[in-house]
Amino acid sequence: MKRPELGITLTKLHCWELTQYSKCVFMDADTMVLANIDELFEREELSAAPDPGWPDCFNSGVFVYRPSIETYNELLQLATEKGSFDGGDQGLLNTFFSSWATTDISKHLPFIYNLSSISIYSYLPAFKVFGANTKVVHFLGSIKPWNYTYDSKTKSIRGDAHDPTMVHPEFLNIWWDIYITNILPLLEQHGVVKETTTGVNMDEVTEAVSHMSVSATASSPSSPPPPPTVSSEDRKEKWEQGQADYMGADSFDNIKKKLDTYLQ
Ligand code: GLC
Ligand code: MN
């Protein structure tokens, strides 16, 4: 898919190591929850919604699973021996849980638990009928909500008329509204970004967040990751080329520490 940055998604496999939990729901960071979805915990491993591009594969942006070191090791073994057909976690997981499409319909999550934003314009009539029931939106693809420019006065994203996502920009606007209302003030409070009077420059925010010291949240018991040795701009470029520093600054341990700090 010419998206080498997807290689980093294999870090997702670490979720099977969270054995302090008996059952979990994994959600991509580019998903947005619109309604309570606690009922997902009534499902079994591996439950997921169909992928809009190939509906006999599940989309791995939202799935129910059971942490297990055994499963984790088997997944790693498969990755090492056969690799992934899409270069990311979704290809590998579909090879591993290969009976998903044919065996147990209760493992097919309704599409409203992982509504891929591209489906809105690829099947607009269905979206008009069912879209209001959406519980989770997934902004899949290489352009993410944070890549748009948002006008906080009109409460809408800016874009050109040829962009198909502009047909129904509602979800993107909700994402931005949540970001501006709930997240940005926190970042300002912690001095991560300066108070913004003239719209938001997401590049600046991303840049600032990538520099953000974990010790900014003093209550964290975990030690901060070592400071990056390359500039965050270089680091971002490396990530986008699929060359994350997996064993160093971008190691899963460091990513986990950062996530733990936010969760606390
Ligand atoms: C698709 C899925 C995403 C996954 C990626 C790599 O983009 O939506 O969840 O990480 O493929 O397999
Ligand atoms: Mn995703």
PDB file of C-alpha atoms in Angstrom, residues 190-192 207-218 220 222-228 257-258 261-262:
ATOM      1  CA  HIS A 190       0.788  21.769  31.258  1.00  0.00           C
ATOM      2  CA  GLY A 191       2.627  24.312  29.137  1.00  0.00           C
ATOM      3  CA  VAL A 192       2.901  21.873  26.263  1.00  0.00           C
ATOM      4  CA  GLU A 207       5.918  18.939  17.591  1.00  0.00           C
ATOM      5  CA  ALA A 208       5.306  20.077  21.183  1.00  0.00           C
ATOM      6  CA  VAL A 209       3.706  16.793  22.236  1.00  0.00           C
ATOM      7  CA  SER A 210       6.623  14.808  20.820  1.00  0.00           C
ATOM      8  CA  HIS A 211       8.963  16.881  23.036  1.00  0.00           C
ATOM      9  CA  MET A 212       6.662  16.607  26.022  1.00  0.00           C
ATOM     10  CA  SER A 213       8.503  15.315  29.020  1.00  0.00           C
ATOM     11  CA  VAL A 214       6.749  12.515  30.864  1.00  0.00           C
ATOM     12  CA  SER A 215       7.901  14.109  34.107  1.00  0.00           C
ATOM     13  CA  ALA A 216       5.473  16.977  33.377  1.00  0.00           C
ATOM     14  CA  THR A 217       2.896  14.848  35.177  1.00  0.00           C
ATOM     15  CA  ALA A 218       4.684  14.673  38.494  1.00  0.00           C
ATOM     16  CA  SER A 220       3.759   9.331  37.611  1.00  0.00           C
ATOM     17  CA  SER A 222       7.382   5.488  36.103  1.00  0.00           C
ATOM     18  CA  SER A 223      10.654   7.045  35.038  1.00  0.00           C
ATOM     19  CA  PRO A 224      10.672   9.212  31.907  1.00  0.00           C
ATOM     20  CA  PRO A 225      12.032   7.715  28.700  1.00  0.00           C
ATOM     21  CA  PRO A 226      15.506   8.844  27.675  1.00  0.00           C
ATOM     22  CA  PRO A 227      15.420  12.092  25.683  1.00  0.00           C
ATOM     23  CA  PRO A 228      15.421  11.544  21.914  1.00  0.00           C
ATOM     24  CA  LYS A 257       5.540   4.283  29.870  1.00  0.00           C
ATOM     25  CA  LYS A 258       4.159   7.306  28.086  1.00  0.00           C
ATOM     26  CA  THR A 261       1.471   8.256  32.396  1.00  0.00           C
ATOM     27  CA  TYR A 262      -1.457   9.595  30.395  1.00  0.00           C
TER      28      TYR A 262
END
